[in-house]
CSV table of C-alpha atoms in Angstrom, one decimal:
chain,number,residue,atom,x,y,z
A,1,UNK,CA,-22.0,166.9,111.6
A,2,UNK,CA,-24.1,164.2,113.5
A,3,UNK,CA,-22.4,161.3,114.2
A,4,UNK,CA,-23.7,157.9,115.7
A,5,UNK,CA,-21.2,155.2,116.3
A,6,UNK,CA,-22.5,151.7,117.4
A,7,UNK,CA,-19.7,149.1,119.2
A,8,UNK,CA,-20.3,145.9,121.5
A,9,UNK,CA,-21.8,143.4,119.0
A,10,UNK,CA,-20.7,140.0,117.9
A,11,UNK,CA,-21.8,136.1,118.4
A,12,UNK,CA,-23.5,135.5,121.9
A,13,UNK,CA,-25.2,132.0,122.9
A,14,UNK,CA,-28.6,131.5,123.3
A,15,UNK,CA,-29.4,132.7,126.7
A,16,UNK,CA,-26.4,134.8,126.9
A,17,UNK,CA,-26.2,138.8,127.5
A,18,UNK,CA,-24.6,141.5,125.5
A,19,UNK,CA,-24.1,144.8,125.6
A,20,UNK,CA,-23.8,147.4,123.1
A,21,UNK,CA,-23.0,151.2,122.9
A,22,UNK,CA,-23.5,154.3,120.8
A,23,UNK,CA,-21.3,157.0,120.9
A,24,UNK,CA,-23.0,160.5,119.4
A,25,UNK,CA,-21.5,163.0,118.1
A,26,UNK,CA,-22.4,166.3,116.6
A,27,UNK,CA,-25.3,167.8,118.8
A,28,UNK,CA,-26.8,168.4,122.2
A,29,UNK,CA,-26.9,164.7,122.8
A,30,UNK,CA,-29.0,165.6,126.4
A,31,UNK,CA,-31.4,167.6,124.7
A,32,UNK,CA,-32.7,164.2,122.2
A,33,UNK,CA,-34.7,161.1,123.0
A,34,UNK,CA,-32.5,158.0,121.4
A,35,UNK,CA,-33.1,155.1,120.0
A,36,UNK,CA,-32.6,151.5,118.8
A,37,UNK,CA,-33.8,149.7,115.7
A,38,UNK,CA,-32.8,146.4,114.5
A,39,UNK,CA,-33.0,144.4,111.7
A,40,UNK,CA,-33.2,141.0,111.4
A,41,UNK,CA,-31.2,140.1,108.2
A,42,UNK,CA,-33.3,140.0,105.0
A,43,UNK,CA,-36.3,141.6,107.1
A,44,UNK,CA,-37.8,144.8,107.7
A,45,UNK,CA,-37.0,147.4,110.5
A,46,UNK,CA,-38.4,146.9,114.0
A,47,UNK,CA,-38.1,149.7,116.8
A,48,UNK,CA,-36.5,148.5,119.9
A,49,UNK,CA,-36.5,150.3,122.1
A,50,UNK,CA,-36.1,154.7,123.1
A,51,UNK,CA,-35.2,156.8,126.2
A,52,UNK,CA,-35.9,160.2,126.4
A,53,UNK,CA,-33.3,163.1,126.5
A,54,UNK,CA,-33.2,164.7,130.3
A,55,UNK,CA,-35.7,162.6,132.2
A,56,UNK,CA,-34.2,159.2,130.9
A,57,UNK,CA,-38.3,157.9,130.3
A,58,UNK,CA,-38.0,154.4,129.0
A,59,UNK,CA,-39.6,152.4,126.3
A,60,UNK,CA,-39.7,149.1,124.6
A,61,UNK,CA,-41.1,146.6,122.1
A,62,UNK,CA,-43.2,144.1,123.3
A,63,UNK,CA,-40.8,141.5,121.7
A,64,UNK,CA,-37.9,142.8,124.3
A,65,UNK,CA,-39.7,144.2,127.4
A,66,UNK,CA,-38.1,142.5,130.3
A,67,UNK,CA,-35.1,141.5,128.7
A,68,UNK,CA,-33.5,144.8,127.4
A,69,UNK,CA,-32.6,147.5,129.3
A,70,UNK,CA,-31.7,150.9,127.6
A,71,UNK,CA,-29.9,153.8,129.3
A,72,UNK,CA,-27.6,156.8,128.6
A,73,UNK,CA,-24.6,158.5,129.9
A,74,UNK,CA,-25.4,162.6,129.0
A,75,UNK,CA,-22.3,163.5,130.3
A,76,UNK,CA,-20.4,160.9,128.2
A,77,UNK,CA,-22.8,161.2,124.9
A,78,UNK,CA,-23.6,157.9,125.1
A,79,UNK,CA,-26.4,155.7,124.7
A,80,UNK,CA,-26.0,151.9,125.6
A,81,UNK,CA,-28.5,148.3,125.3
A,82,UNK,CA,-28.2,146.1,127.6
A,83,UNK,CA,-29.9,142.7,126.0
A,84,UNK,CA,-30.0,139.4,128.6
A,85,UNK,CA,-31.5,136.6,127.9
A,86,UNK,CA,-31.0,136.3,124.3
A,87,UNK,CA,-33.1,134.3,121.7
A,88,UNK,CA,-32.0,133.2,117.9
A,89,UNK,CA,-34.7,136.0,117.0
A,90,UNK,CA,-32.8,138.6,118.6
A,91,UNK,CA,-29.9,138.1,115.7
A,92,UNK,CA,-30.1,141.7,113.3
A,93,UNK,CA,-28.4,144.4,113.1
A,94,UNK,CA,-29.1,147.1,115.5
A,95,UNK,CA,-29.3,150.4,114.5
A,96,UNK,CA,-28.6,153.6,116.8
A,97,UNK,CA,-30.9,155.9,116.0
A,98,UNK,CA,-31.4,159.8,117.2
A,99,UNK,CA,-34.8,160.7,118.3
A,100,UNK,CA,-36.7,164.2,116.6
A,101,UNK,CA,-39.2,166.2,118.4
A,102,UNK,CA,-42.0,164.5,115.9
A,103,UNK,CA,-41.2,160.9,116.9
A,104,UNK,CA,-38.9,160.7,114.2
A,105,UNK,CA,-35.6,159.3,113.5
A,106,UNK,CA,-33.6,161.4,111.7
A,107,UNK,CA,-29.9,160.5,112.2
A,108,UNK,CA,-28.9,156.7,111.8
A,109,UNK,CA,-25.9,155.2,112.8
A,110,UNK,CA,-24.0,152.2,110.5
A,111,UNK,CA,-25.4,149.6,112.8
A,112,UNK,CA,-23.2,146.8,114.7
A,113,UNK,CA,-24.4,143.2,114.2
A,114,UNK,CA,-25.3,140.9,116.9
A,115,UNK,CA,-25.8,137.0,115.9
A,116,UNK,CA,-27.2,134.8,118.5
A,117,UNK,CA,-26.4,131.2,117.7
A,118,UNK,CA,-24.9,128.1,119.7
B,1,UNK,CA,-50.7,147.2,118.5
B,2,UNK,CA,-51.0,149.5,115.3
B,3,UNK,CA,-50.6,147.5,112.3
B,4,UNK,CA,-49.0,149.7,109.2
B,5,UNK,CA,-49.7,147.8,105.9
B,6,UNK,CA,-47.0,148.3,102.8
B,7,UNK,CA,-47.0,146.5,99.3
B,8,UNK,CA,-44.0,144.6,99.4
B,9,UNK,CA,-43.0,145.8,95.7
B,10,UNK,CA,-44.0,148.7,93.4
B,11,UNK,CA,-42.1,148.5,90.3
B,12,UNK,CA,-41.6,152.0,87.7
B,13,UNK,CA,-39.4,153.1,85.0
B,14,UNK,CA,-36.8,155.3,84.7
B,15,UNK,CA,-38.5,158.5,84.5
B,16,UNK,CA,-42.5,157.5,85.6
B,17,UNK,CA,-43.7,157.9,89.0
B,18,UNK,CA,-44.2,155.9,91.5
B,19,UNK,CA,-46.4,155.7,94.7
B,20,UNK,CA,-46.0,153.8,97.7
B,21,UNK,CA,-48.9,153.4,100.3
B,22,UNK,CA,-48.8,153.0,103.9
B,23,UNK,CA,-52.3,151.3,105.4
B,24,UNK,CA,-52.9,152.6,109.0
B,25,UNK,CA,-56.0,152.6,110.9
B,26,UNK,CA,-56.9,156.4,111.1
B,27,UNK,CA,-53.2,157.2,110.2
B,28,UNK,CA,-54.5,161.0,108.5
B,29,UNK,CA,-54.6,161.5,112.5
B,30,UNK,CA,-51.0,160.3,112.9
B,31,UNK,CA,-47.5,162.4,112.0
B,32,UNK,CA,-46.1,159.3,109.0
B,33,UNK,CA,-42.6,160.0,108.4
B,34,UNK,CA,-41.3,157.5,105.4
B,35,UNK,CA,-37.2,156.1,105.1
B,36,UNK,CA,-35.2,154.9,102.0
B,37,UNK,CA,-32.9,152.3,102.8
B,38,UNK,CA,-30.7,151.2,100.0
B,39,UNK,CA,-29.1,147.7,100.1
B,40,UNK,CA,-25.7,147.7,102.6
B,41,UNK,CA,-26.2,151.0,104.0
B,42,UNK,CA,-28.5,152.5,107.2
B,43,UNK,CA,-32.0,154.3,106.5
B,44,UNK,CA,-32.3,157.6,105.8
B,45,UNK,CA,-35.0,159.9,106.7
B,46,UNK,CA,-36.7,161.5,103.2
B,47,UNK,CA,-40.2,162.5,104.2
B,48,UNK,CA,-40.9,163.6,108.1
B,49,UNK,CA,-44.5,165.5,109.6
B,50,UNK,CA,-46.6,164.1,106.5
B,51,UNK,CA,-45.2,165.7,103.7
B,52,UNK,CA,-42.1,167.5,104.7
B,53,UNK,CA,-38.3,167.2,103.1
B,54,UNK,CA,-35.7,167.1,104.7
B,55,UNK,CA,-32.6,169.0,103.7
B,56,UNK,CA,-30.5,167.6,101.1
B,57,UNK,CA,-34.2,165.6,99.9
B,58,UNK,CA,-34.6,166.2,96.0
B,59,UNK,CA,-38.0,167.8,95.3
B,60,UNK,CA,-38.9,164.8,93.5
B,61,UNK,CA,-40.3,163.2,96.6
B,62,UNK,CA,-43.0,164.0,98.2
B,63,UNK,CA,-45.9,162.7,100.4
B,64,UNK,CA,-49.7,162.9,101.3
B,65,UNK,CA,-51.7,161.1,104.6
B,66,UNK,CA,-55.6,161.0,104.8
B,67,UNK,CA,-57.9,158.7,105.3
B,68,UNK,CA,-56.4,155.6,106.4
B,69,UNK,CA,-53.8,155.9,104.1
B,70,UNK,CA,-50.4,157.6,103.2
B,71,UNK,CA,-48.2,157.7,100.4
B,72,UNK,CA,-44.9,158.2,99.3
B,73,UNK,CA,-45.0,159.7,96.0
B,74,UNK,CA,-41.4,159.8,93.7
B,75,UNK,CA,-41.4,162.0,90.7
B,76,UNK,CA,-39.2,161.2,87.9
B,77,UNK,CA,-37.8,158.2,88.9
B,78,UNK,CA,-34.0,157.7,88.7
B,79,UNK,CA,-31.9,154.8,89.1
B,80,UNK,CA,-30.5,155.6,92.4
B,81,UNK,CA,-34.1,155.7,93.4
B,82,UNK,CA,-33.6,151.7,93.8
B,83,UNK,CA,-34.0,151.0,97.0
B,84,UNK,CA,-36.5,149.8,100.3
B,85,UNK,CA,-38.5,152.4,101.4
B,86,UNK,CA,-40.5,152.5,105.1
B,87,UNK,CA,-43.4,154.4,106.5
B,88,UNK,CA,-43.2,154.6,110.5
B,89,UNK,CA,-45.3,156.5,112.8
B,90,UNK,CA,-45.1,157.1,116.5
B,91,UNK,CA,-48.2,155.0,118.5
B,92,UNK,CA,-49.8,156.9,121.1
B,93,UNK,CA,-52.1,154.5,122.5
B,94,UNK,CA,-48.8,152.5,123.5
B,95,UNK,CA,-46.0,154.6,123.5
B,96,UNK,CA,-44.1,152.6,120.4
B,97,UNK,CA,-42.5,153.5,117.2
B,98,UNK,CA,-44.1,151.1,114.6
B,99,UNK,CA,-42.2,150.5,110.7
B,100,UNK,CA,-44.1,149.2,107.7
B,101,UNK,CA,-43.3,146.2,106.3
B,102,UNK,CA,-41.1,147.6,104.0
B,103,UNK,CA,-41.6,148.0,99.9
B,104,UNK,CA,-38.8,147.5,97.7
B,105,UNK,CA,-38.8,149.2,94.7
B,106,UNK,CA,-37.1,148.6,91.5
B,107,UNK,CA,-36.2,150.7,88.1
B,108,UNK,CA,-36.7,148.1,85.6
């Protein structure tokens, strides 16, 4: 059974850093891209950011590019965010999310929230 | 970026059918995989490639992309259908993952 397990959120200020994790669970974590989502509350989903399974390629939503940083441990099974400079608009709950081979997402984890507020 | 376009509501009865577009520039050339996410919990994947099921997905969804549309089509709507449902598709052009807006729809 896939698991995802998110940890590391909570209140940061604005301006402040943060860094969250995802422990998987359940399948060849090397072998998938991963991938966070957030949602801002009462809003839609927005794709953060992915990384790919064996070559670590990088991606990210305009809205976070230069600010986030997403990497993985393989050998741990572990995916992690690591958000600096963080605005009001970066409050949501962030969603790990496992990558399929057609650009999908078809395994979701609960989602940690992070609130970014003085 | 690519814009994807969703109603923001579609209401049915228990029973009817309902259909839920997703507005894409060209999407019939994109993969549109669609998500129901019900209030308090995380999405789940119900219609990936176009117009295939997952397993565990009751038959009663299915799902068509031409054109510059796609929709998300529910048979025999139940109650535990209630929910926010979202199209996504993968961006080429700039290597993102883009959501609809999101349609919520309710079983009056």
């Amino acid at each position: 059974e896939v698991q995802l397990l998110e940890s590391g959120g909570g209140l940061v200020q604005p301006g402040g850093s943060l860094k969250l994790s995802c422990a998987a669970s359940g399948f060849t974590f090397s072998s998938y891209a991963m991938h966070w989502v957030r949602q801002a509350p009462g809003k839609g989903l927005e794709w953060v950011s992915g990384i790919t399974g064996t070559t670590g390629d990088t991606y990210y939503a305009d809205s976070v590019k230069g600010r986030f940083t997403i990497s993985r441990d393989n050998s741990k099974n572990t995916l992690f965010l690591q958000m600096k400079s963080l605005r009001g608009e970066d409050t949501a709950l962030y969603y790990c999310a496992k990558g399929d081979y057609g650009k999908d997402f078809d395994y979701w984890g609960q989602g940690i929230l992070v609130t970014v507020s003085s | 970026s690519y814009v994807l376009t969703q109603p923001p509501s579609v209401s049915v009865a228990p029973g009817q059918t309902a259909r839920i577009t997703c507005g894409g520039d060209n999407i019939g050339s994109k993969s549109v995989h669609w998500y129901q996410q019900k209030p308090g919990q995380a999405p789940l994947l119900v219609i990936h490639y176009d117009t295939d099921r997952p397993s565990g997905i009751p038959e009663r969804f299915s799902a068509s992309n031409s054109g510059n549309t796609a929709t998300l089509t529910i048979s025999r709507v139940e109650a535990g259908d209630e929910a926010d449902y979202y199209c996504q598709v993968w961006d080429s052009s700039s290597y993102q993952w883009v959501f609809g807006g999101g349609t919520k729809l309710p079983v009056l």
